PDB file of C-alpha atoms and ligand atoms in Angstrom:
ATOM      1  CA  MET U   2      78.288 -23.851  14.116  1.00 58.00           C
ATOM      2  CA  LYS U   3      79.941 -26.806  12.449  1.00 60.00           C
ATOM      3  CA  ARG U   4      77.663 -29.745  11.878  1.00 63.00           C
ATOM      4  CA  GLU U   5      79.235 -33.099  11.214  1.00 63.00           C
ATOM      5  CA  LEU U   6      77.846 -36.448  10.343  1.00 64.00           C
ATOM      6  CA  VAL U   7      79.481 -38.981  12.634  1.00 71.00           C
ATOM      7  CA  ILE U   8      79.485 -42.714  12.259  1.00 87.00           C
ATOM      8  CA  SER U   9      81.242 -44.169  15.287  1.00 91.00           C
ATOM      9  CA  LYS U  10      84.751 -45.499  14.888  1.00 95.00           C
ATOM     10  CA  ILE U  11      85.164 -49.152  15.721  1.00 95.00           C
ATOM     11  CA  GLU U  12      87.750 -50.677  18.042  1.00 97.00           C
ATOM     12  CA  ARG U  13      88.349 -53.778  15.967  1.00 98.00           C
ATOM     13  CA  GLY U  14      87.030 -55.201  12.738  1.00 98.00           C
ATOM     14  CA  THR U  15      86.497 -54.449   9.052  1.00 98.00           C
ATOM     15  CA  VAL U  16      85.490 -51.107   7.546  1.00 98.00           C
ATOM     16  CA  ILE U  17      84.348 -51.094   3.929  1.00 98.00           C
ATOM     17  CA  ASP U  18      84.562 -47.519   2.719  1.00 97.00           C
ATOM     18  CA  HIS U  19      83.916 -45.770  -0.629  1.00 96.00           C
ATOM     19  CA  ILE U  20      81.049 -48.058  -1.576  1.00 97.00           C
ATOM     20  CA  ASN U  21      79.055 -46.617  -4.493  1.00 95.00           C
ATOM     21  CA  ALA U  22      76.141 -44.645  -3.081  1.00 95.00           C
ATOM     22  CA  GLY U  23      73.128 -46.807  -2.315  1.00 95.00           C
ATOM     23  CA  LYS U  24      74.903 -50.153  -2.682  1.00 96.00           C
ATOM     24  CA  ALA U  25      75.574 -50.974   0.992  1.00 97.00           C
ATOM     25  CA  LEU U  26      72.689 -53.432   1.229  1.00 96.00           C
ATOM     26  CA  LEU U  27      74.008 -55.345  -1.777  1.00 96.00           C
ATOM     27  CA  VAL U  28      77.431 -55.412  -0.140  1.00 97.00           C
ATOM     28  CA  LEU U  29      75.889 -56.991   2.957  1.00 96.00           C
ATOM     29  CA  ARG U  30      74.112 -59.520   0.778  1.00 95.00           C
ATOM     30  CA  ILE U  31      77.332 -60.496  -0.981  1.00 95.00           C
ATOM     31  CA  LEU U  32      79.016 -60.923   2.406  1.00 95.00           C
ATOM     32  CA  GLY U  33      76.149 -63.110   3.619  1.00 93.00           C
ATOM     33  CA  ILE U  34      75.118 -60.675   6.347  1.00 95.00           C
ATOM     34  CA  GLY U  35      71.340 -60.622   6.589  1.00 90.00           C
ATOM     35  CA  VAL U  36      68.304 -61.461   8.661  1.00 91.00           C
ATOM     36  CA  GLY U  37      69.337 -63.330  11.802  1.00 93.00           C
ATOM     37  CA  SER U  38      72.984 -62.359  11.500  1.00 93.00           C
ATOM     38  CA  LYS U  39      74.732 -61.927  14.866  1.00 94.00           C
ATOM     39  CA  ASP U  40      77.417 -59.551  13.661  1.00 94.00           C
ATOM     40  CA  THR U  41      77.594 -56.005  14.985  1.00 95.00           C
ATOM     41  CA  VAL U  42      77.171 -53.958  11.837  1.00 96.00           C
ATOM     42  CA  THR U  43      76.900 -50.217  11.319  1.00 96.00           C
ATOM     43  CA  LEU U  44      76.040 -48.790   7.980  1.00 95.00           C
ATOM     44  CA  ALA U  45      75.710 -45.414   6.349  1.00 95.00           C
ATOM     45  CA  MET U  46      74.063 -44.761   3.014  1.00 96.00           C
ATOM     46  CA  ASN U  47      74.371 -41.737   0.750  1.00 95.00           C
ATOM     47  CA  VAL U  48      76.730 -39.783   2.980  1.00 93.00           C
ATOM     48  CA  PRO U  49      78.802 -36.946   1.493  1.00 92.00           C
ATOM     49  CA  SER U  50      82.251 -37.884   0.204  1.00 90.00           C
ATOM     50  CA  LYS U  51      85.006 -35.663  -1.180  1.00 89.00           C
ATOM     51  CA  LYS U  52      86.141 -38.273  -3.679  1.00 87.00           C
ATOM     52  CA  MET U  53      82.787 -39.662  -4.738  1.00 89.00           C
ATOM     53  CA  GLY U  54      80.169 -37.005  -4.065  1.00 93.00           C
ATOM     54  CA  LYS U  55      78.123 -39.523  -2.120  1.00 95.00           C
ATOM     55  CA  LYS U  56      79.087 -42.941  -0.783  1.00 96.00           C
ATOM     56  CA  ASP U  57      78.042 -45.794   1.495  1.00 96.00           C
ATOM     57  CA  ILE U  58      80.057 -47.267   4.379  1.00 97.00           C
ATOM     58  CA  VAL U  59      79.746 -50.641   6.126  1.00 97.00           C
ATOM     59  CA  LYS U  60      81.516 -51.465   9.404  1.00 97.00           C
ATOM     60  CA  VAL U  61      81.573 -55.009  10.755  1.00 97.00           C
ATOM     61  CA  ALA U  62      82.910 -55.095  14.313  1.00 97.00           C
ATOM     62  CA  ASN U  63      85.141 -57.842  15.692  1.00 96.00           C
ATOM     63  CA  LYS U  64      85.492 -59.626  12.416  1.00 96.00           C
ATOM     64  CA  PHE U  65      88.287 -59.661   9.838  1.00 97.00           C
ATOM     65  CA  ILE U  66      86.620 -60.617   6.614  1.00 96.00           C
ATOM     66  CA  GLY U  67      88.897 -62.506   4.223  1.00 95.00           C
ATOM     67  CA  GLU U  68      90.382 -60.740   1.214  1.00 95.00           C
ATOM     68  CA  GLU U  69      88.882 -63.152  -1.311  1.00 94.00           C
ATOM     69  CA  GLU U  70      85.453 -62.631   0.217  1.00 95.00           C
ATOM     70  CA  LEU U  71      85.904 -58.855   0.149  1.00 97.00           C
ATOM     71  CA  ASN U  72      87.036 -58.834  -3.481  1.00 97.00           C
ATOM     72  CA  LYS U  73      83.581 -60.072  -4.483  1.00 96.00           C
ATOM     73  CA  ILE U  74      82.323 -56.622  -3.473  1.00 96.00           C
ATOM     74  CA  ALA U  75      84.202 -55.162  -6.458  1.00 96.00           C
ATOM     75  CA  LEU U  76      81.402 -56.537  -8.640  1.00 96.00           C
ATOM     76  CA  ILE U  77      79.095 -53.768  -7.446  1.00 95.00           C
ATOM     77  CA  ALA U  78      81.495 -51.382  -5.681  1.00 94.00           C
ATOM     78  CA  PRO U  79      84.737 -51.317  -7.695  1.00 92.00           C
ATOM     79  CA  LYS U  80      86.159 -48.381  -5.703  1.00 93.00           C
ATOM     80  CA  ALA U  81      85.609 -49.859  -2.244  1.00 97.00           C
ATOM     81  CA  THR U  82      88.455 -49.451   0.237  1.00 97.00           C
ATOM     82  CA  ILE U  83      88.965 -52.012   2.972  1.00 98.00           C
ATOM     83  CA  ASN U  84      90.332 -50.929   6.352  1.00 98.00           C
ATOM     84  CA  LEU U  85      91.244 -53.542   8.942  1.00 97.00           C
ATOM     85  CA  ILE U  86      91.017 -51.953  12.378  1.00 98.00           C
ATOM     86  CA  GLU U  87      92.767 -52.981  15.574  1.00 98.00           C
ATOM     87  CA  SER U  88      92.916 -50.923  18.796  1.00 98.00           C
ATOM     88  CA  TYR U  89      91.025 -48.170  16.939  1.00 97.00           C
ATOM     89  CA  GLU U  90      93.811 -47.890  14.339  1.00 97.00           C
ATOM     90  CA  VAL U  91      93.844 -48.729  10.648  1.00 97.00           C
ATOM     91  CA  LYS U  92      96.318 -51.632  10.512  1.00 98.00           C
ATOM     92  CA  ARG U  93      95.837 -52.438   6.864  1.00 97.00           C
ATOM     93  CA  LYS U  94      94.202 -50.601   3.998  1.00 98.00           C
ATOM     94  CA  PHE U  95      93.638 -51.962   0.510  1.00 97.00           C
ATOM     95  CA  LYS U  96      91.354 -51.585  -2.477  1.00 97.00           C
ATOM     96  CA  VAL U  97      89.115 -54.408  -3.561  1.00 97.00           C
ATOM     97  CA  LYS U  98      90.292 -56.224  -6.683  1.00 97.00           C
ATOM     98  CA  LEU U  99      87.809 -57.500  -9.232  1.00 97.00           C
ATOM     99  CA  PRO U 100      87.937 -61.320  -9.372  1.00 97.00           C
ATOM    100  CA  ASP U 101      88.079 -62.801 -12.891  1.00 97.00           C
ATOM    101  CA  PHE U 102      85.801 -65.683 -11.962  1.00 98.00           C
ATOM    102  CA  ILE U 103      83.011 -65.966  -9.389  1.00 97.00           C
ATOM    103  CA  GLU U 104      80.754 -68.707  -8.115  1.00 96.00           C
ATOM    104  CA  GLY U 105      77.340 -68.320  -6.522  1.00 93.00           C
ATOM    105  CA  ILE U 106      77.033 -64.523  -6.317  1.00 94.00           C
ATOM    106  CA  LEU U 107      75.022 -63.791  -9.443  1.00 96.00           C
ATOM    107  CA  ARG U 108      72.170 -65.662 -11.035  1.00 96.00           C
ATOM    108  CA  CYS U 109      72.001 -66.210 -14.780  1.00 97.00           C
ATOM    109  CA  PRO U 110      69.230 -64.254 -16.566  1.00 97.00           C
ATOM    110  CA  ASN U 111      68.807 -67.056 -19.121  1.00 97.00           C
ATOM    111  CA  ARG U 112      65.807 -69.107 -17.986  1.00 96.00           C
ATOM    112  CA  ASN U 113      66.999 -72.070 -20.002  1.00 96.00           C
ATOM    113  CA  CYS U 114      70.439 -72.047 -18.401  1.00 96.00           C
ATOM    114  CA  ILE U 115      71.354 -75.189 -16.465  1.00 96.00           C
ATOM    115  CA  THR U 116      71.853 -72.965 -13.387  1.00 96.00           C
ATOM    116  CA  ASN U 117      68.092 -72.253 -13.450  1.00 95.00           C
ATOM    117  CA  SER U 118      66.941 -75.824 -14.020  1.00 93.00           C
ATOM    118  CA  ARG U 119      64.923 -77.926 -11.594  1.00 89.00           C
ATOM    119  CA  GLU U 120      68.098 -79.452 -10.234  1.00 88.00           C
ATOM    120  CA  PRO U 121      70.205 -76.324 -10.442  1.00 80.00           C
ATOM    121  CA  VAL U 122      73.990 -76.209 -10.445  1.00 92.00           C
ATOM    122  CA  THR U 123      75.847 -73.339  -8.796  1.00 96.00           C
ATOM    123  CA  PRO U 124      76.080 -70.390 -11.179  1.00 97.00           C
ATOM    124  CA  LYS U 125      79.584 -69.414 -12.278  1.00 98.00           C
ATOM    125  CA  PHE U 126      80.669 -66.371 -14.234  1.00 98.00           C
ATOM    126  CA  TYR U 127      83.735 -64.964 -15.970  1.00 98.00           C
ATOM    127  CA  ILE U 128      84.149 -61.339 -14.908  1.00 97.00           C
ATOM    128  CA  LYS U 129      85.527 -58.512 -17.038  1.00 96.00           C
ATOM    129  CA  LEU U 130      85.898 -54.769 -16.776  1.00 91.00           C
ATOM    130  CA  LYS U 131      85.098 -52.988 -20.066  1.00 83.00           C
ATOM    131  CA  ASP U 132      85.025 -49.170 -20.211  1.00 84.00           C
ATOM    132  CA  ASP U 133      84.551 -48.982 -16.429  1.00 84.00           C
ATOM    133  CA  VAL U 134      81.568 -51.345 -16.588  1.00 91.00           C
ATOM    134  CA  VAL U 135      81.664 -54.758 -14.955  1.00 94.00           C
ATOM    135  CA  THR U 136      80.361 -57.537 -17.176  1.00 96.00           C
ATOM    136  CA  ALA U 137      79.757 -61.159 -16.227  1.00 97.00           C
ATOM    137  CA  LYS U 138      79.584 -64.039 -18.707  1.00 98.00           C
ATOM    138  CA  CYS U 139      77.880 -67.265 -17.693  1.00 98.00           C
ATOM    139  CA  TYR U 140      80.290 -70.196 -17.571  1.00 98.00           C
ATOM    140  CA  TYR U 141      77.524 -72.539 -18.763  1.00 97.00           C
ATOM    141  CA  CYS U 142      75.472 -70.651 -21.384  1.00 97.00           C
ATOM    142  CA  ASN U 143      77.714 -67.667 -22.280  1.00 98.00           C
ATOM    143  CA  LYS U 144      74.960 -65.147 -21.499  1.00 98.00           C
ATOM    144  CA  VAL U 145      76.549 -61.762 -20.771  1.00 97.00           C
ATOM    145  CA  ILE U 146      75.263 -59.571 -17.930  1.00 97.00           C
ATOM    146  CA  ARG U 147      76.010 -55.830 -18.096  1.00 94.00           C
ATOM    147  CA  ASN U 148      73.857 -54.732 -15.162  1.00 94.00           C
ATOM    148  CA  VAL U 149      75.285 -57.092 -12.551  1.00 95.00           C
ATOM    149  CA  ASP U 150      73.589 -55.207  -9.669  1.00 94.00           C
ATOM    150  CA  GLU U 151      70.260 -56.609 -10.742  1.00 96.00           C
ATOM    151  CA  PHE U 152      71.397 -60.224 -10.647  1.00 97.00           C
ATOM    152  CA  VAL U 153      72.990 -60.466  -7.205  1.00 95.00           C
ATOM    153  CA  ILE U 154      71.476 -63.536  -5.542  1.00 91.00           C
TER     154      ILE U 154
HETATM  155  N1  CTP B 214      87.529 -46.098  10.823  1.00 75.55           N
HETATM  156  C1  CTP B 214      86.712 -46.649  11.800  1.00 75.55           C
HETATM  157  N2  CTP B 214      87.219 -46.959  13.026  1.00 75.55           N
HETATM  158  C2  CTP B 214      88.509 -46.697  13.315  1.00 75.55           C
HETATM  159  C3  CTP B 214      89.355 -46.124  12.345  1.00 75.55           C
HETATM  160  C4  CTP B 214      88.825 -45.833  11.094  1.00 75.55           C
HETATM  161  O1  CTP B 214      85.528 -46.899  11.561  1.00 75.55           O
HETATM  162  N3  CTP B 214      88.942 -46.994  14.538  1.00 75.55           N
HETATM  163  C5  CTP B 214      86.966 -45.801   9.508  1.00 75.55           C
HETATM  164  C6  CTP B 214      86.906 -44.324   9.199  1.00 75.55           C
HETATM  165  O2  CTP B 214      85.670 -43.808   9.654  1.00 75.55           O
HETATM  166  C7  CTP B 214      86.968 -44.328   7.679  1.00 75.55           C
HETATM  167  C8  CTP B 214      87.834 -45.553   7.345  1.00 75.55           C
HETATM  168  O3  CTP B 214      87.800 -46.372   8.516  1.00 75.55           O
HETATM  169  O4  CTP B 214      85.692 -44.497   7.116  1.00 75.55           O
HETATM  170  C9  CTP B 214      89.238 -45.230   7.000  1.00 75.55           C
HETATM  171  O5  CTP B 214      89.820 -44.510   8.047  1.00 75.55           O
HETATM  172  P1  CTP B 214      91.046 -43.500   7.780  1.00 75.55           P
HETATM  173  O6  CTP B 214      92.096 -44.198   6.991  1.00 75.55           O
HETATM  174  O7  CTP B 214      91.423 -42.901   9.090  1.00 75.55           O
HETATM  175  O8  CTP B 214      90.294 -42.377   6.928  1.00 75.55           O
HETATM  176  P2  CTP B 214      90.739 -41.674   5.579  1.00 75.55           P
HETATM  177  O9  CTP B 214      92.151 -41.230   5.657  1.00 75.55           O
HETATM  178  O10 CTP B 214      89.700 -40.658   5.270  1.00 75.55           O
HETATM  179  O11 CTP B 214      90.624 -42.875   4.548  1.00 75.55           O
HETATM  180  P3  CTP B 214      90.865 -42.856   2.965  1.00 75.55           P
HETATM  181  O12 CTP B 214      92.192 -42.231   2.729  1.00 75.55           O
HETATM  182  O13 CTP B 214      90.815 -44.321   2.613  1.00 75.55           O
HETATM  183  O14 CTP B 214      89.710 -42.084   2.387  1.00 75.55           O
HETATM  184 ZN1   ZN B 215      73.701 -69.194 -17.857  1.00 75.55          ZN
END
């Protein structure tokens, strides 16, 4: 008997595939999908993948998330594939592209940084890929983050 793990196909919307295993909840956070959200979202964590061993998948029905918004995901899931679905078919497929500058996604670990002051300013970071590792450098205090996952707002 063949046993398959099935996550329903969607008729229309955005499928984010090949998310690093265990990172789907961070992806949702980056996309601003959380408590009280009205979107129809299905999600799978740590499912088997030929390419990645294990992966996460997020499907947001009836919504075409903008490319710039989706590229922010590359911070924590650099191999994510985006599939835009219409009438049950993949109409467009692309890989996320790491932005070189981001605003408001990460917080600065430096407690003395102006972004952590009593009247905070929006955090901004320069993003780089070095030896397959994403690093973020604070625009204000130059602090470098190497474990960006831990600083997603
Ligand atoms: N998908 C979906 N609903 C559809 C069509 C596709 O949820 N109506 C999902 C599939 O489950 C898959 C992703 O979108 O997770 C990409 O679909 P497809 O291109 O058909 O799969 P693959 O060829 O395996 O994709 P890739 O080559 O990117 O691995
Ligand atoms: Zn800073």
